[in-house]
Short mmCIF file of N, CA and C in Angstrom, two decimals:
data_model
loop_
_atom_site.label_atom_id
_atom_site.label_comp_id
_atom_site.label_asym_id
_atom_site.label_seq_id
_atom_site.Cartn_x
_atom_site.Cartn_y
_atom_site.Cartn_z
N MET A 297 122.06 106.55 40.69
CA MET A 297 122.03 107.23 41.98
C MET A 297 122.24 106.18 43.06
N ASN A 298 123.21 106.38 43.90
CA ASN A 298 123.50 105.41 44.94
C ASN A 298 123.11 105.96 46.32
N TRP A 299 123.39 105.17 47.32
CA TRP A 299 123.03 105.49 48.69
C TRP A 299 123.67 106.79 49.17
N GLU A 300 124.90 107.08 48.79
CA GLU A 300 125.58 108.28 49.27
C GLU A 300 124.93 109.55 48.71
N HIS A 301 124.50 109.52 47.46
CA HIS A 301 123.83 110.68 46.89
C HIS A 301 122.48 110.93 47.57
N ILE A 302 121.77 109.86 47.82
CA ILE A 302 120.47 109.99 48.49
C ILE A 302 120.67 110.52 49.91
N ALA A 303 121.66 110.00 50.64
CA ALA A 303 121.93 110.47 52.00
C ALA A 303 122.34 111.93 52.00
N ASP A 304 123.13 112.36 51.02
CA ASP A 304 123.52 113.77 50.92
C ASP A 304 122.31 114.67 50.70
N TRP A 305 121.42 114.28 49.78
CA TRP A 305 120.25 115.11 49.50
C TRP A 305 119.27 115.14 50.68
N VAL A 306 119.08 114.01 51.33
CA VAL A 306 118.21 113.99 52.51
C VAL A 306 118.84 114.83 53.62
N GLY A 307 120.16 114.72 53.81
CA GLY A 307 120.85 115.52 54.82
C GLY A 307 120.73 117.01 54.56
N ILE A 308 120.92 117.41 53.31
CA ILE A 308 120.79 118.83 52.96
C ILE A 308 119.36 119.31 53.19
N THR A 309 118.39 118.48 52.83
CA THR A 309 116.99 118.85 53.05
C THR A 309 116.69 119.02 54.54
N LEU A 310 117.19 118.12 55.37
CA LEU A 310 116.97 118.24 56.81
C LEU A 310 117.66 119.47 57.39
N ILE A 311 118.84 119.79 56.89
CA ILE A 311 119.53 121.00 57.36
C ILE A 311 118.75 122.25 56.99
N VAL A 312 118.20 122.29 55.79
CA VAL A 312 117.39 123.44 55.37
C VAL A 312 116.14 123.54 56.23
N ILE A 313 115.47 122.42 56.48
CA ILE A 313 114.27 122.43 57.33
C ILE A 313 114.63 122.90 58.74
N GLY A 314 115.73 122.40 59.29
CA GLY A 314 116.16 122.83 60.62
C GLY A 314 116.49 124.31 60.66
N SER A 315 117.12 124.81 59.62
CA SER A 315 117.45 126.24 59.56
C SER A 315 116.19 127.10 59.47
N LEU A 316 115.20 126.64 58.72
CA LEU A 316 113.94 127.39 58.63
C LEU A 316 113.23 127.44 59.98
N PHE A 317 113.24 126.34 60.71
CA PHE A 317 112.60 126.35 62.02
C PHE A 317 113.36 127.22 63.01
N THR A 318 114.68 127.29 62.89
CA THR A 318 115.45 128.20 63.73
C THR A 318 115.09 129.64 63.40
N LEU A 319 114.93 129.95 62.12
CA LEU A 319 114.51 131.29 61.72
C LEU A 319 113.12 131.61 62.25
N ILE A 320 112.21 130.66 62.17
CA ILE A 320 110.86 130.86 62.70
C ILE A 320 110.91 131.13 64.20
N ALA A 321 111.73 130.39 64.93
CA ALA A 321 111.85 130.59 66.37
C ALA A 321 112.43 131.97 66.68
N ALA A 322 113.41 132.41 65.91
CA ALA A 322 114.02 133.72 66.14
C ALA A 322 113.01 134.84 65.87
N ILE A 323 112.23 134.71 64.81
CA ILE A 323 111.21 135.71 64.52
C ILE A 323 110.16 135.72 65.62
N GLY A 324 109.78 134.55 66.09
CA GLY A 324 108.77 134.46 67.14
C GLY A 324 109.23 135.07 68.45
N VAL A 325 110.50 134.95 68.78
CA VAL A 325 111.01 135.53 70.02
C VAL A 325 110.88 137.05 69.97
N PHE A 326 111.12 137.64 68.81
CA PHE A 326 111.00 139.09 68.70
C PHE A 326 109.56 139.55 68.51
N ARG A 327 108.70 138.69 68.00
CA ARG A 327 107.33 139.08 67.71
C ARG A 327 106.43 139.00 68.94
N PHE A 328 106.55 137.95 69.72
CA PHE A 328 105.68 137.78 70.88
C PHE A 328 106.19 138.61 72.04
N ARG A 329 105.26 139.02 72.91
CA ARG A 329 105.62 139.90 74.01
C ARG A 329 105.49 139.26 75.39
N ASP A 330 104.57 138.33 75.56
CA ASP A 330 104.43 137.75 76.90
C ASP A 330 105.38 136.57 77.08
N LEU A 331 105.75 136.33 78.32
CA LEU A 331 106.79 135.35 78.64
C LEU A 331 106.42 133.94 78.21
N LEU A 332 105.18 133.53 78.41
CA LEU A 332 104.81 132.16 78.07
C LEU A 332 104.87 131.90 76.56
N SER A 333 104.49 132.88 75.76
CA SER A 333 104.58 132.72 74.31
C SER A 333 106.03 132.67 73.86
N ILE A 334 106.86 133.52 74.43
CA ILE A 334 108.28 133.51 74.09
C ILE A 334 108.91 132.20 74.50
N GLN A 335 108.55 131.71 75.68
CA GLN A 335 109.09 130.44 76.15
C GLN A 335 108.67 129.30 75.23
N HIS A 336 107.43 129.33 74.77
CA HIS A 336 106.95 128.29 73.88
C HIS A 336 107.69 128.31 72.54
N VAL A 337 107.81 129.50 71.95
CA VAL A 337 108.44 129.60 70.64
C VAL A 337 109.96 129.41 70.73
N ALA A 338 110.53 129.60 71.88
CA ALA A 338 111.98 129.42 72.02
C ALA A 338 112.35 127.96 72.27
N THR A 339 111.43 127.15 72.74
CA THR A 339 111.78 125.77 73.06
C THR A 339 111.27 124.76 72.03
N LYS A 340 110.04 124.89 71.59
CA LYS A 340 109.47 123.87 70.69
C LYS A 340 110.14 123.84 69.32
N PRO A 341 110.12 124.93 68.54
CA PRO A 341 110.74 124.83 67.22
C PRO A 341 112.26 124.71 67.29
N GLN A 342 112.85 125.25 68.34
CA GLN A 342 114.30 125.16 68.46
C GLN A 342 114.73 123.72 68.70
N THR A 343 114.00 122.98 69.50
CA THR A 343 114.32 121.57 69.72
C THR A 343 114.15 120.78 68.43
N PHE A 344 113.07 121.02 67.72
CA PHE A 344 112.85 120.33 66.45
C PHE A 344 113.94 120.67 65.44
N SER A 345 114.33 121.95 65.38
CA SER A 345 115.35 122.34 64.41
C SER A 345 116.70 121.74 64.76
N LEU A 346 117.01 121.64 66.05
CA LEU A 346 118.27 121.00 66.44
C LEU A 346 118.29 119.53 66.03
N ILE A 347 117.17 118.85 66.20
CA ILE A 347 117.10 117.45 65.80
C ILE A 347 117.29 117.32 64.29
N MET A 348 116.62 118.17 63.52
CA MET A 348 116.76 118.12 62.06
C MET A 348 118.20 118.41 61.63
N LEU A 349 118.82 119.42 62.25
CA LEU A 349 120.20 119.76 61.90
C LEU A 349 121.17 118.63 62.23
N MET A 350 121.02 118.03 63.40
CA MET A 350 121.94 116.96 63.81
C MET A 350 121.78 115.72 62.94
N VAL A 351 120.55 115.36 62.63
CA VAL A 351 120.33 114.20 61.76
C VAL A 351 120.85 114.49 60.35
N GLY A 352 120.61 115.71 59.86
CA GLY A 352 121.11 116.08 58.53
C GLY A 352 122.62 116.04 58.45
N VAL A 353 123.29 116.58 59.45
CA VAL A 353 124.75 116.56 59.47
C VAL A 353 125.26 115.12 59.58
N SER A 354 124.59 114.30 60.38
CA SER A 354 125.00 112.90 60.51
C SER A 354 124.90 112.16 59.17
N LEU A 355 123.86 112.46 58.40
CA LEU A 355 123.71 111.82 57.09
C LEU A 355 124.78 112.29 56.10
N ILE A 356 125.21 113.53 56.22
CA ILE A 356 126.22 114.04 55.31
C ILE A 356 127.62 113.57 55.70
N VAL A 357 127.94 113.61 57.00
CA VAL A 357 129.29 113.25 57.46
C VAL A 357 129.52 111.74 57.40
N ARG A 358 128.52 110.97 57.83
CA ARG A 358 128.57 109.50 57.81
C ARG A 358 129.76 108.93 58.59
N SER A 359 130.00 109.46 59.76
CA SER A 359 131.03 108.94 60.65
C SER A 359 130.33 108.43 61.91
N SER A 360 130.66 107.23 62.34
CA SER A 360 129.96 106.66 63.51
C SER A 360 130.22 107.48 64.77
N THR A 361 131.41 108.00 64.92
CA THR A 361 131.72 108.81 66.10
C THR A 361 130.88 110.09 66.10
N MET A 362 130.80 110.75 64.96
CA MET A 362 129.99 111.97 64.87
C MET A 362 128.51 111.68 65.06
N THR A 363 128.05 110.56 64.51
CA THR A 363 126.64 110.21 64.64
C THR A 363 126.27 109.97 66.10
N TRP A 364 127.10 109.24 66.83
CA TRP A 364 126.80 109.00 68.24
C TRP A 364 126.87 110.30 69.05
N THR A 365 127.80 111.17 68.70
CA THR A 365 127.88 112.45 69.38
C THR A 365 126.63 113.28 69.12
N MET A 366 126.17 113.29 67.89
CA MET A 366 124.95 114.03 67.55
C MET A 366 123.73 113.45 68.25
N MET A 367 123.69 112.13 68.38
CA MET A 367 122.57 111.51 69.09
C MET A 367 122.59 111.87 70.57
N LEU A 368 123.78 111.98 71.15
CA LEU A 368 123.89 112.44 72.54
C LEU A 368 123.42 113.88 72.70
N VAL A 369 123.78 114.73 71.74
CA VAL A 369 123.32 116.12 71.78
C VAL A 369 121.81 116.18 71.70
N ILE A 370 121.21 115.38 70.83
CA ILE A 370 119.76 115.34 70.72
C ILE A 370 119.14 114.85 72.03
N GLY A 371 119.71 113.81 72.61
CA GLY A 371 119.19 113.28 73.87
C GLY A 371 119.25 114.31 74.99
N PHE A 372 120.37 114.99 75.12
CA PHE A 372 120.49 116.01 76.16
C PHE A 372 119.53 117.17 75.91
N GLN A 373 119.33 117.53 74.66
CA GLN A 373 118.38 118.60 74.35
C GLN A 373 116.96 118.19 74.73
N LEU A 374 116.59 116.95 74.44
CA LEU A 374 115.25 116.48 74.78
C LEU A 374 115.04 116.37 76.28
N ILE A 375 116.12 116.16 77.02
CA ILE A 375 116.01 116.09 78.48
C ILE A 375 115.98 117.48 79.10
N THR A 376 116.83 118.39 78.63
CA THR A 376 116.97 119.68 79.29
C THR A 376 115.98 120.74 78.83
N ALA A 377 115.47 120.68 77.62
CA ALA A 377 114.56 121.72 77.13
C ALA A 377 113.27 121.81 77.96
N PRO A 378 112.60 120.71 78.27
CA PRO A 378 111.38 120.84 79.10
C PRO A 378 111.68 121.34 80.51
N ILE A 379 112.82 120.94 81.05
CA ILE A 379 113.17 121.37 82.41
C ILE A 379 113.44 122.87 82.42
N SER A 380 114.19 123.37 81.46
CA SER A 380 114.49 124.80 81.42
C SER A 380 113.23 125.62 81.15
N ALA A 381 112.36 125.13 80.28
CA ALA A 381 111.10 125.85 80.02
C ALA A 381 110.22 125.88 81.27
N HIS A 382 110.19 124.80 82.00
CA HIS A 382 109.41 124.74 83.24
C HIS A 382 109.95 125.72 84.27
N MET A 383 111.27 125.74 84.43
CA MET A 383 111.87 126.63 85.42
C MET A 383 111.70 128.10 85.02
N MET A 384 111.80 128.38 83.73
CA MET A 384 111.62 129.76 83.27
C MET A 384 110.18 130.23 83.50
N SER A 385 109.21 129.36 83.24
CA SER A 385 107.82 129.76 83.45
C SER A 385 107.50 129.91 84.94
N ARG A 386 108.07 129.07 85.79
CA ARG A 386 107.87 129.22 87.24
C ARG A 386 108.48 130.51 87.76
N ALA A 387 109.68 130.82 87.29
CA ALA A 387 110.33 132.07 87.71
C ALA A 387 109.53 133.28 87.23
N GLY A 388 109.03 133.21 86.00
CA GLY A 388 108.21 134.30 85.49
C GLY A 388 106.92 134.47 86.27
N TYR A 389 106.33 133.37 86.68
CA TYR A 389 105.10 133.43 87.47
C TYR A 389 105.37 134.06 88.83
N ARG A 390 106.44 133.63 89.48
CA ARG A 390 106.75 134.13 90.82
C ARG A 390 107.17 135.59 90.83
N THR A 391 107.77 136.07 89.74
CA THR A 391 108.19 137.47 89.68
C THR A 391 107.10 138.38 89.12
N GLY A 392 105.95 137.82 88.75
CA GLY A 392 104.83 138.62 88.28
C GLY A 392 104.92 139.04 86.82
N ARG A 393 105.69 138.34 86.03
CA ARG A 393 105.82 138.69 84.61
C ARG A 393 104.83 137.94 83.73
N ILE A 394 103.95 137.17 84.34
CA ILE A 394 102.93 136.42 83.60
C ILE A 394 101.57 136.98 83.97
N ASP A 395 100.73 137.21 82.96
CA ASP A 395 99.36 137.68 83.18
C ASP A 395 98.53 136.51 83.68
N LYS A 396 98.26 136.50 84.97
CA LYS A 396 97.56 135.37 85.58
C LYS A 396 96.11 135.26 85.12
N SER A 397 95.53 136.35 84.64
CA SER A 397 94.15 136.28 84.15
C SER A 397 94.06 135.55 82.81
N ALA A 398 95.17 135.42 82.10
CA ALA A 398 95.17 134.71 80.82
C ALA A 398 95.30 133.20 80.99
N LEU A 399 95.60 132.74 82.19
CA LEU A 399 95.76 131.31 82.43
C LEU A 399 94.40 130.63 82.56
N VAL A 400 94.27 129.48 81.93
CA VAL A 400 93.02 128.73 82.03
C VAL A 400 92.96 128.01 83.38
N ILE A 401 94.04 127.35 83.74
CA ILE A 401 94.16 126.67 85.03
C ILE A 401 95.41 127.20 85.71
N ASP A 402 95.27 127.56 86.98
CA ASP A 402 96.39 128.14 87.72
C ASP A 402 96.69 127.26 88.93
N GLU A 403 97.30 126.11 88.69
CA GLU A 403 97.60 125.19 89.77
C GLU A 403 98.72 125.70 90.67
N LEU A 404 99.70 126.40 90.10
CA LEU A 404 100.79 126.92 90.91
C LEU A 404 100.27 127.97 91.88
N GLY A 405 99.36 128.83 91.43
CA GLY A 405 98.77 129.83 92.32
C GLY A 405 98.00 129.18 93.45
N GLU A 406 97.28 128.10 93.14
CA GLU A 406 96.54 127.38 94.18
C GLU A 406 97.50 126.76 95.18
N ASP A 407 98.58 126.17 94.69
CA ASP A 407 99.57 125.57 95.58
C ASP A 407 100.26 126.62 96.44
N MET A 408 100.51 127.79 95.89
CA MET A 408 101.18 128.83 96.65
C MET A 408 100.28 129.41 97.73
N THR A 409 98.96 129.48 97.48
CA THR A 409 98.06 130.01 98.50
C THR A 409 97.79 128.99 99.61
N THR A 410 97.85 127.71 99.29
CA THR A 410 97.63 126.69 100.32
C THR A 410 98.91 126.32 101.04
N GLY A 411 100.04 126.80 100.55
CA GLY A 411 101.32 126.48 101.19
C GLY A 411 101.89 125.16 100.76
N ASP A 412 101.37 124.58 99.67
CA ASP A 412 101.84 123.28 99.20
C ASP A 412 102.81 123.45 98.04
N ASP A 413 103.67 124.45 98.10
CA ASP A 413 104.64 124.70 97.03
C ASP A 413 105.90 123.91 97.32
N ARG A 414 106.13 122.87 96.54
CA ARG A 414 107.28 122.00 96.78
C ARG A 414 108.47 122.32 95.89
N GLY A 415 108.40 123.35 95.09
CA GLY A 415 109.51 123.59 94.18
C GLY A 415 109.81 124.98 94.09
#
């Protein structure tokens, strides 16, 4: 067994793991009803599954150009996923789609009542 066989098997395993997490995220989006739970299940496992899929494909393809492209995709996903989740939760809060009584700490509500809303 050489390096290429090991890389192929590890790549296939990572692709399967990434696919399972994508399936878990899809089931969670349909199962949960409140916006914050949907936002959580749509961003956390999806980011992890994208990383697993990109690393798995990089191990199977073994091309430096593809590997760097996949690393850029992972980097952009890690940068944009928290920002989009933050903006989605703020928009949901402002439009009244979030149950404010379920929040443990409501800093945005405090900022909005004092007029210190900077975003």
